[in-house]
Structures are given as structure tokens and as C-alpha cells.
Coordinates of N, CA and C and ligand atoms in Angstrom, one line a residue:
M1 N 145.6 116.1 136.5 CA 144.9 117.2 136.0 C 144.1 116.0 134.8
Q2 N 142.3 116.1 135.2 CA 141.6 115.3 134.4 C 140.9 116.0 133.2
F3 N 140.9 117.4 133.1 CA 140.3 117.9 132.2 C 141.4 119.1 131.6
C4 N 141.3 119.6 130.5 CA 142.1 120.4 129.7 C 142.0 121.8 130.3
N5 N 142.8 122.7 130.8 CA 142.7 124.0 131.0 C 142.5 125.1 129.7
H6 N 142.7 124.3 128.6 CA 142.5 125.2 127.3 C 141.1 125.0 126.7
C7 N 140.7 123.5 126.5 CA 139.6 123.4 125.8 C 138.7 122.7 126.7
G8 N 138.8 122.2 128.0 CA 137.9 121.7 128.9 C 137.7 120.0 128.5
Q9 N 138.1 119.3 127.6 CA 138.0 118.1 127.3 C 139.1 117.4 128.2
L10 N 138.6 116.0 128.2 CA 139.3 115.0 128.9 C 140.9 114.9 128.9
T11 N 141.8 114.7 129.5 CA 143.2 114.3 129.4 C 143.2 112.9 129.4
T12 N 144.4 112.4 128.8 CA 144.8 110.8 129.4 C 146.3 111.0 129.3
A13 N 146.5 110.1 130.4 CA 147.9 109.9 130.5 C 148.9 109.1 129.4
R14 N 149.6 109.7 129.0 CA 150.5 109.0 128.0 C 151.5 109.4 127.8
I15 N 152.7 108.6 126.8 CA 153.8 109.6 126.3 C 153.5 110.3 125.2
P16 N 153.9 111.3 125.1 CA 153.6 112.2 123.8 C 154.7 112.0 122.6
L17 N 154.6 112.3 121.6 CA 155.5 111.6 120.5 C 156.6 112.5 120.7
G18 N 157.9 111.8 120.9 CA 159.2 112.6 120.8 C 159.4 112.9 122.4
D19 N 158.8 112.3 123.3 CA 158.8 112.7 124.8 C 159.4 111.1 125.2
H20 N 159.7 111.4 126.4 CA 160.4 110.0 127.3 C 159.7 109.4 128.4
Q21 N 158.4 110.6 128.8 CA 157.9 110.1 129.9 C 156.4 110.2 129.8
I22 N 155.6 109.7 131.0 CA 154.0 109.9 130.8 C 153.9 111.2 131.2
R23 N 152.8 112.0 130.3 CA 152.2 113.2 130.5 C 150.8 113.1 130.4
Q24 N 149.9 114.2 131.1 CA 148.7 114.3 130.9 C 148.5 115.2 129.6
V25 N 148.0 114.3 128.5 CA 147.7 115.1 127.1 C 146.1 115.1 126.8
C26 N 145.9 116.5 126.3 CA 144.4 116.6 125.8 C 144.0 115.9 124.8
E27 N 142.9 114.9 124.8 CA 142.7 114.3 123.4 C 141.9 115.3 122.8
G28 N 141.3 116.3 123.3 CA 140.4 117.5 122.2 C 141.6 118.3 121.5
C29 N 142.7 118.8 122.0 CA 143.4 120.1 121.5 C 144.7 119.6 121.1
N30 N 145.1 118.2 121.9 CA 146.6 117.7 121.8 C 147.5 118.7 123.0
Q31 N 147.2 119.5 123.8 CA 147.8 120.2 124.5 C 148.4 119.2 125.5
V32 N 149.8 119.4 125.7 CA 150.8 118.6 126.7 C 150.7 119.2 128.1
H33 N 150.0 118.7 129.2 CA 150.2 119.5 130.2 C 151.4 119.1 131.3
Y34 N 152.3 119.7 131.1 CA 153.6 119.3 131.9 C 153.5 119.8 133.5
V35 N 154.0 119.1 134.3 CA 154.1 119.5 135.7 C 155.3 119.2 136.0
N36 N 155.8 120.6 136.5 CA 157.4 120.8 136.9 C 157.5 121.1 138.4
P37 N 158.7 120.9 138.9 CA 158.8 121.1 140.3 C 158.3 122.5 140.6
K38 N 158.3 122.7 142.1 CA 158.0 124.0 142.8 C 159.1 124.8 143.4
V39 N 159.1 125.9 143.4 CA 160.5 126.6 144.3 C 160.0 127.2 145.6
V40 N 160.8 126.7 146.5 CA 160.2 127.4 147.9 C 161.5 128.3 148.3
C41 N 161.1 129.6 148.6 CA 162.1 130.5 148.9 C 162.1 130.8 150.4
G42 N 163.2 131.0 150.9 CA 163.0 131.3 152.3 C 164.5 132.2 152.7
A43 N 164.4 132.6 154.3 CA 165.6 133.3 154.6 C 166.0 132.6 156.0
L44 N 167.1 132.5 156.3 CA 167.6 132.6 157.5 C 167.9 133.9 157.9
V45 N 167.3 134.6 158.8 CA 167.4 136.0 159.1 C 168.3 136.1 160.5
T46 N 169.1 137.1 160.7 CA 169.9 137.1 161.8 C 169.9 138.7 162.2
W47 N 170.0 138.8 163.7 CA 170.3 140.2 164.3 C 171.2 140.2 165.7
E48 N 172.2 140.4 165.8 CA 173.0 140.6 166.9 C 173.4 139.0 167.3
N49 N 173.9 138.3 166.1 CA 174.4 136.8 166.2 C 173.1 135.7 166.7
K50 N 172.1 136.2 166.5 CA 170.6 135.6 166.8 C 169.7 135.4 165.5
V51 N 169.4 134.1 165.5 CA 168.4 133.7 164.3 C 167.2 133.9 164.5
L52 N 166.1 134.3 163.5 CA 164.7 134.7 163.9 C 164.2 133.1 163.2
L53 N 163.5 132.9 164.4 CA 162.5 131.5 164.1 C 161.0 132.1 164.2
C54 N 160.3 131.3 163.6 CA 158.6 131.5 163.7 C 158.1 130.3 164.1
R55 N 157.1 130.3 165.2 CA 156.4 129.1 165.5 C 155.1 128.9 164.6
R56 N 154.8 128.0 164.0 CA 153.9 127.6 163.0 C 152.5 127.6 163.5
A57 N 151.6 128.7 163.1 CA 150.2 128.7 163.5 C 149.5 127.9 162.4
I58 N 149.9 127.2 161.7 CA 149.1 126.2 160.4 C 149.8 124.6 160.5
E59 N 148.9 123.8 160.0 CA 149.3 122.7 159.7 C 150.1 122.8 158.4
P60 N 151.1 121.5 158.1 CA 151.4 120.5 159.2 C 152.5 121.2 160.2
R61 N 152.6 120.5 160.9 CA 153.7 120.8 162.0 C 153.0 122.1 162.8
Y62 N 152.2 122.3 163.3 CA 151.4 123.4 164.0 C 152.2 123.3 165.2
G63 N 152.8 124.5 165.5 CA 153.1 124.7 167.0 C 154.7 124.5 166.8
Y64 N 155.6 124.0 165.9 CA 156.9 123.8 165.6 C 157.4 125.0 164.9
W65 N 158.7 124.9 165.3 CA 159.5 126.3 164.6 C 160.1 126.0 163.5
T66 N 160.3 127.3 162.8 CA 160.6 127.3 161.2 C 161.5 128.5 161.1
L67 N 162.1 128.4 159.7 CA 162.6 129.8 159.2 C 161.3 130.2 158.4
P68 N 161.2 131.5 157.9 CA 160.2 132.1 156.8 C 160.8 131.6 155.6
A69 N 159.6 130.8 155.2 CA 159.6 130.5 153.7 C 158.3 130.1 153.0
G70 N 158.3 129.9 151.9 CA 157.1 129.8 151.0 C 157.3 129.4 149.7
Y71 N 156.4 128.9 149.0 CA 156.2 129.0 147.4 C 156.7 130.2 146.9
M72 N 157.1 130.1 146.0 CA 157.5 131.3 145.1 C 156.4 131.7 144.1
E73 N 156.2 133.0 144.2 CA 155.2 133.5 143.4 C 155.6 133.7 141.9
L74 N 154.7 133.5 140.8 CA 154.7 134.0 139.6 C 155.5 135.6 139.4
F75 N 156.0 136.0 138.8 CA 156.5 137.4 138.7 C 157.4 137.9 139.7
E76 N 158.0 137.3 140.7 CA 159.0 137.7 141.4 C 160.2 137.1 141.4
T77 N 161.4 137.5 141.7 CA 162.5 136.6 142.0 C 162.6 136.1 143.2
M78 N 163.7 135.2 143.2 CA 163.6 134.4 144.5 C 164.3 135.3 145.7
E79 N 164.9 136.2 145.7 CA 165.0 137.1 146.5 C 164.0 137.7 146.9
Q80 N 163.1 138.3 145.9 CA 161.9 139.1 146.4 C 160.9 137.9 147.3
G81 N 160.9 136.8 146.7 CA 160.1 135.7 147.4 C 160.3 135.6 148.7
A82 N 161.5 135.2 149.2 CA 162.3 135.3 150.5 C 161.9 136.5 151.5
I83 N 162.0 137.6 150.6 CA 161.6 138.8 151.4 C 160.0 138.9 151.5
R84 N 159.2 138.6 150.6 CA 158.0 138.6 151.0 C 157.7 137.5 152.0
E85 N 158.0 136.4 151.9 CA 157.7 135.3 153.2 C 158.2 135.8 154.3
T86 N 159.3 136.3 154.3 CA 159.7 136.8 155.7 C 158.8 138.0 156.3
W87 N 158.1 138.7 155.5 CA 157.2 139.8 155.7 C 155.8 139.2 156.4
E88 N 155.5 138.4 155.3 CA 154.1 137.8 155.6 C 154.3 136.9 157.1
E89 N 155.3 136.1 157.5 CA 155.3 135.2 158.4 C 155.9 135.9 159.9
A90 N 156.8 137.0 159.7 CA 157.4 137.5 160.7 C 157.3 139.1 160.7
E91 N 156.6 139.7 159.9 CA 156.3 141.2 159.9 C 157.7 141.6 159.8
A92 N 158.9 141.2 159.2 CA 160.1 141.7 159.2 C 160.6 142.0 158.0
S93 N 161.3 143.4 157.8 CA 162.1 143.7 156.6 C 163.4 143.4 156.8
I94 N 163.8 142.6 155.4 CA 165.3 142.1 155.8 C 165.9 142.7 154.6
D95 N 167.6 142.7 154.9 CA 168.5 142.9 153.5 C 168.9 141.4 153.3
I96 N 168.9 141.1 152.0 CA 169.1 139.7 151.7 C 170.9 140.0 151.6
E97 N 171.7 138.9 151.9 CA 173.1 138.9 152.1 C 173.7 138.1 151.2
Q98 N 172.9 136.9 151.1 CA 173.6 136.1 150.2 C 173.1 134.7 150.0
L99 N 173.1 133.8 148.9 CA 172.3 132.5 148.9 C 172.9 131.7 149.9
L100 N 172.6 130.7 150.7 CA 173.2 129.8 151.9 C 173.0 128.5 151.6
C101 N 171.7 128.0 151.2 CA 171.2 126.6 151.0 C 170.2 126.3 149.9
I102 N 170.7 125.1 149.1 CA 169.8 125.1 148.0 C 169.7 123.3 148.3
Y103 N 168.3 123.0 148.5 CA 167.9 121.7 148.6 C 167.0 121.1 147.6
D104 N 167.2 120.2 147.0 CA 166.5 119.2 146.0 C 165.7 118.2 146.9
F105 N 164.5 118.4 146.5 CA 163.5 117.2 147.1 C 162.8 116.4 146.1
P106 N 163.8 115.5 145.3 CA 163.0 114.8 143.9 C 162.1 114.1 144.2
E107 N 161.6 113.6 145.5 CA 160.6 112.6 145.8 C 159.3 113.6 145.6
I108 N 159.3 115.0 146.0 CA 158.1 115.5 146.0 C 158.2 116.6 144.9
G109 N 159.1 116.9 144.2 CA 159.5 117.8 143.1 C 159.4 119.4 143.5
H110 N 160.1 119.3 145.0 CA 160.4 120.8 145.5 C 162.1 121.1 145.2
I111 N 162.1 122.5 145.2 CA 163.3 122.9 145.2 C 163.5 124.1 146.4
Y112 N 164.7 123.9 147.2 CA 164.3 125.2 148.2 C 165.7 125.7 147.8
M113 N 165.3 127.4 148.0 CA 166.2 128.3 148.0 C 166.3 129.2 149.3
L114 N 167.3 129.0 150.1 CA 167.5 129.5 151.6 C 168.6 130.8 151.3
F115 N 168.1 132.0 151.7 CA 169.1 133.0 151.6 C 169.6 133.3 153.1
K116 N 170.8 133.9 153.2 CA 170.9 134.4 154.7 C 171.0 136.0 154.4
A117 N 170.1 136.3 155.3 CA 169.7 137.9 155.6 C 169.7 138.5 156.7
Q118 N 169.8 139.6 156.9 CA 169.9 140.5 158.0 C 168.6 141.3 158.3
L119 N 168.2 141.3 159.6 CA 167.1 142.3 159.8 C 167.2 143.7 159.7
I120 N 166.3 144.4 159.2 CA 166.5 145.7 159.1 C 166.1 146.5 160.6
E121 N 167.2 147.0 161.3 CA 166.7 147.8 162.6 C 166.2 146.9 163.9
G122 N 166.4 145.6 163.6 CA 166.3 144.7 164.6 C 164.6 144.6 164.8
K123 N 163.8 144.8 163.9 CA 162.3 145.0 163.9 C 161.6 143.7 163.3
F124 N 160.9 143.2 164.3 CA 159.9 142.0 163.7 C 158.7 142.1 164.2
G125 N 157.5 141.1 163.9 CA 156.2 141.0 164.4 C 156.2 139.5 164.4
V126 N 154.5 139.7 164.1 CA 154.2 138.1 164.2 C 152.9 138.0 163.0
G127 N 153.2 137.3 162.0 CA 152.3 137.2 160.9 C 151.1 136.4 161.1
P128 N 150.2 136.4 160.3 CA 149.1 135.5 160.4 C 149.2 134.1 160.7
E129 N 150.2 133.5 159.9 CA 150.6 132.0 159.9 C 151.5 131.7 161.1
T130 N 151.8 132.8 162.1 CA 152.8 132.3 163.0 C 152.0 132.5 164.3
L131 N 152.4 131.9 165.4 CA 151.9 131.8 166.8 C 153.0 133.0 167.1
E132 N 154.4 133.0 167.2 CA 155.2 133.4 167.9 C 156.5 133.4 167.1
T133 N 157.1 134.8 167.3 CA 158.6 135.2 166.6 C 159.6 135.3 167.5
R134 N 160.6 134.8 167.4 CA 161.8 134.8 168.4 C 163.4 135.1 167.7
L135 N 163.9 135.6 168.4 CA 165.5 135.5 168.1 C 166.0 134.5 168.9
F136 N 167.0 133.6 168.3 CA 167.5 132.6 169.1 C 169.0 132.8 168.9
S137 N 169.9 132.2 170.0 CA 171.3 132.3 169.8 C 171.3 130.8 169.4
E138 N 172.7 130.1 169.1 CA 172.9 128.8 168.8 C 172.5 128.1 170.1
E139 N 172.7 128.5 171.1 CA 172.7 127.5 172.3 C 170.9 127.4 172.8
E140 N 170.4 128.6 172.3 CA 168.9 128.5 172.6 C 167.8 127.7 171.4
I141 N 168.5 127.5 170.4 CA 167.6 126.8 169.1 C 166.9 125.7 170.0
P142 N 165.6 125.5 169.8 CA 164.8 124.5 170.0 C 164.9 123.5 169.1
W143 N 166.1 122.7 169.2 CA 166.3 121.4 167.9 C 165.6 120.3 168.2
S144 N 164.6 119.9 169.1 CA 163.8 119.0 168.9 C 162.4 119.6 168.7
E145 N 162.0 121.0 168.6 CA 161.1 121.4 168.3 C 160.6 122.1 166.4
L146 N 161.9 121.8 166.0 CA 161.9 122.2 164.5 C 161.0 121.6 163.6
A147 N 160.5 122.1 162.9 CA 159.3 121.7 162.0 C 159.7 120.8 161.0
F148 N 160.9 121.0 160.5 CA 161.3 120.2 159.2 C 162.8 120.0 159.1
S149 N 163.1 118.8 158.7 CA 164.7 118.4 158.5 C 165.5 119.5 157.9
S150 N 164.6 120.3 156.9 CA 165.4 121.2 155.9 C 165.9 122.4 157.1
I151 N 165.0 122.5 157.9 CA 165.5 123.7 158.8 C 166.6 123.4 159.9
S152 N 166.6 122.3 160.4 CA 167.6 121.9 161.1 C 168.8 121.9 160.3
R153 N 168.8 121.2 159.6 CA 170.1 121.1 158.2 C 170.6 122.5 157.9
T154 N 169.7 123.5 157.9 CA 170.0 124.8 157.3 C 170.7 125.6 158.7
L155 N 170.1 125.2 159.7 CA 170.8 126.0 161.0 C 172.2 125.3 161.3
K156 N 172.1 124.1 161.2 CA 173.8 123.2 161.6 C 174.6 124.0 160.5
H157 N 174.4 124.0 159.3 CA 175.3 124.6 158.3 C 175.4 126.1 158.6
Y158 N 174.8 126.7 158.9 CA 175.0 128.0 159.5 C 176.0 128.4 160.4
F159 N 175.7 127.5 161.6 CA 176.5 127.9 162.9 C 177.8 127.3 162.3
A160 N 177.9 126.1 161.7 CA 179.3 125.7 161.4 C 180.0 126.4 160.7
D161 N 179.6 127.2 159.7 CA 180.1 128.0 158.5 C 180.7 129.3 159.5
C162 N 179.8 129.6 160.5 CA 180.0 130.9 161.3 C 181.4 130.6 162.1
R163 N 181.5 129.3 162.8 CA 182.6 129.2 163.4 C 183.9 129.0 162.6
K164 N 183.6 128.8 161.2 CA 184.9 128.6 160.1 C 184.9 130.2 159.7
G165 N 184.1 131.0 160.0 CA 184.4 132.3 159.4 C 184.0 132.6 158.1
K166 N 183.5 131.4 157.4 CA 183.0 132.1 156.0 C 181.7 131.3 155.6
L167 N 180.9 132.0 155.1 CA 179.5 131.1 154.9 C 179.8 130.5 153.5
E168 N 179.6 129.4 153.3 CA 179.5 129.0 151.9 C 177.9 128.3 151.4
I169 N 177.8 127.9 150.3 CA 176.4 127.6 149.5 C 176.4 126.1 150.0
L170 N 175.5 125.7 150.7 CA 175.4 124.3 150.6 C 174.3 123.7 149.8
I171 N 174.7 122.9 149.1 CA 173.8 122.1 147.9 C 173.6 120.7 148.4
E172 N 172.3 120.2 148.8 CA 172.2 119.2 148.9 C 171.0 118.3 148.4
T173 N 170.8 117.1 148.5 CA 169.5 116.4 148.0 C 169.1 115.9 149.2
L174 N 167.7 116.3 149.7 CA 167.1 115.8 150.9 C 166.0 114.5 150.3
S175 N 165.8 113.7 151.4 CA 164.8 112.7 150.9 C 163.7 112.8 152.0
L176 N 162.4 112.5 151.6 CA 161.4 112.5 152.3 C 161.2 111.9 153.5
D177 N 161.2 112.6 154.8 CA 161.1 112.0 155.8 C 160.5 112.5 157.0
K178 N 159.0 112.2 156.5 CA 157.9 112.8 157.2 C 157.9 112.5 158.5
P179 N 157.3 113.4 159.4 CA 156.9 114.6 159.3 C 157.8 115.9 159.4
M180 N 158.9 115.4 158.9 CA 160.0 116.6 159.0 C 159.9 117.5 157.7
I181 N 159.3 117.1 156.7 CA 159.2 117.8 155.5 C 157.9 117.5 155.1
Q182 N 157.1 118.5 154.2 CA 155.8 118.3 153.9 C 155.7 118.0 152.2
T183 N 154.4 117.6 152.1 CA 154.3 117.1 150.6 C 153.4 118.4 149.9
Q184 N 153.3 118.4 148.5 CA 152.5 119.2 148.1 C 150.8 119.1 148.5
N185 N 150.7 117.8 148.6 CA 149.2 117.6 149.1 C 148.7 118.1 150.5
D186 N 149.7 118.7 151.3 CA 149.0 119.3 152.2 C 148.7 120.7 152.1
K187 N 148.8 121.2 150.9 CA 148.1 122.3 150.3 C 148.4 123.6 151.4
V188 N 149.5 123.8 151.9 CA 149.7 124.9 152.8 C 150.9 125.6 152.5
T189 N 151.2 126.8 153.0 CA 152.6 127.3 152.5 C 153.4 126.3 153.5
P190 N 154.6 125.9 152.7 CA 155.6 125.1 153.3 C 156.5 125.5 154.3
A191 N 157.3 124.9 155.0 CA 158.5 125.2 155.7 C 158.2 126.4 156.6
Ligands
ZN1 ZN1 142.6 120.6 125.1

């Protein structure tokens, strides 16, 4: 941020009094402009032991398969974000069952919150950011054509826990391994 969004004057990068790291500080009104992590919400949606995947119609990773997920909006809960993203990408209404995965991406300041959900009446479609939507059994998952490492990690965790008969919440820190995850610079809906 080069200009203050309160008063329009130039900001400079410096450590504010009593703080411990560099922030953009307004020279006019002294407003400190904090930049905090972004939350991505999504869902692993199933129907009759199959998982719903969407083939991306947008960059990055155009044509690769992903779970419905995207940036959380203001004034919604994480569950509402996952439900909204699933509707936007797969035109599917879902019932959220539980939290499934939490991923930290400290290198890019992202937090992923992925829920386990179930399709309502097995219905789904194709949203504007999606080329194709399909249900896959574990054997049918196109592992080499998944868009991001977080997607394959989530699917592996899910199928492993299904075999154990108990879904547990996976909490992991993932590192940046382009092109399997995207950066904020891509300026499109993630994952
Ligand atoms: Zn200002």
C-alpha cells in the first residue's frame, strides 16, 4: 500500500512505536495499515462414496481438478463460505458435516479451512469458473491432474480416514511448491 486509504497521503514502511515488525504507516494521519492472512474456505463433498471435483476454467492451473474452495468474504462464517464456493463452482447445495483439514501457508499468508460435506439429493452442475464437474471414486481420482498439493493432501487424508472408519481433523503447515498452490499475486479465486 503506497497511499493511505483514510487520508490519501503517502505511507512509509517502518516499525510503529511499540510494534515489532515493519508496517505501512501513514505520514499524514499516522494510521498503521496492517496486512493479515487470508482465509480460504472449501469443501470435500461426497455422494454415495464418491468425491465431487471441479475442473478449473480459470488460471492458475486451468484444466486441472480441484475441490470447490475460495476466499472467505466479509460477514460470512467459514461454513457459509464453503457452501457459497461450492454453489459458485459446482452449482451444488451441500450439508456441512464436519471440519476436515486446516492448512497453514505461512509463506503466502493463507489459511485453508476445508469441510467434509454431503451433496443434497445428489445434484450438481457446472459454475462459471468450472469446465466440468464430476463425482470420482477413490480409484478414479485423477491424481496427476489435481490443481494443488492441498487438494491431493486432503483427498489422501480423507480416503485414509475412511478406511479407519473415523474422520479426524488434519492440521498441517504446507510450504509453497508452485505450481501446486497459488500466490495472492494470481488475483483469482484459489484452489
Ligand atoms: Zn492517512
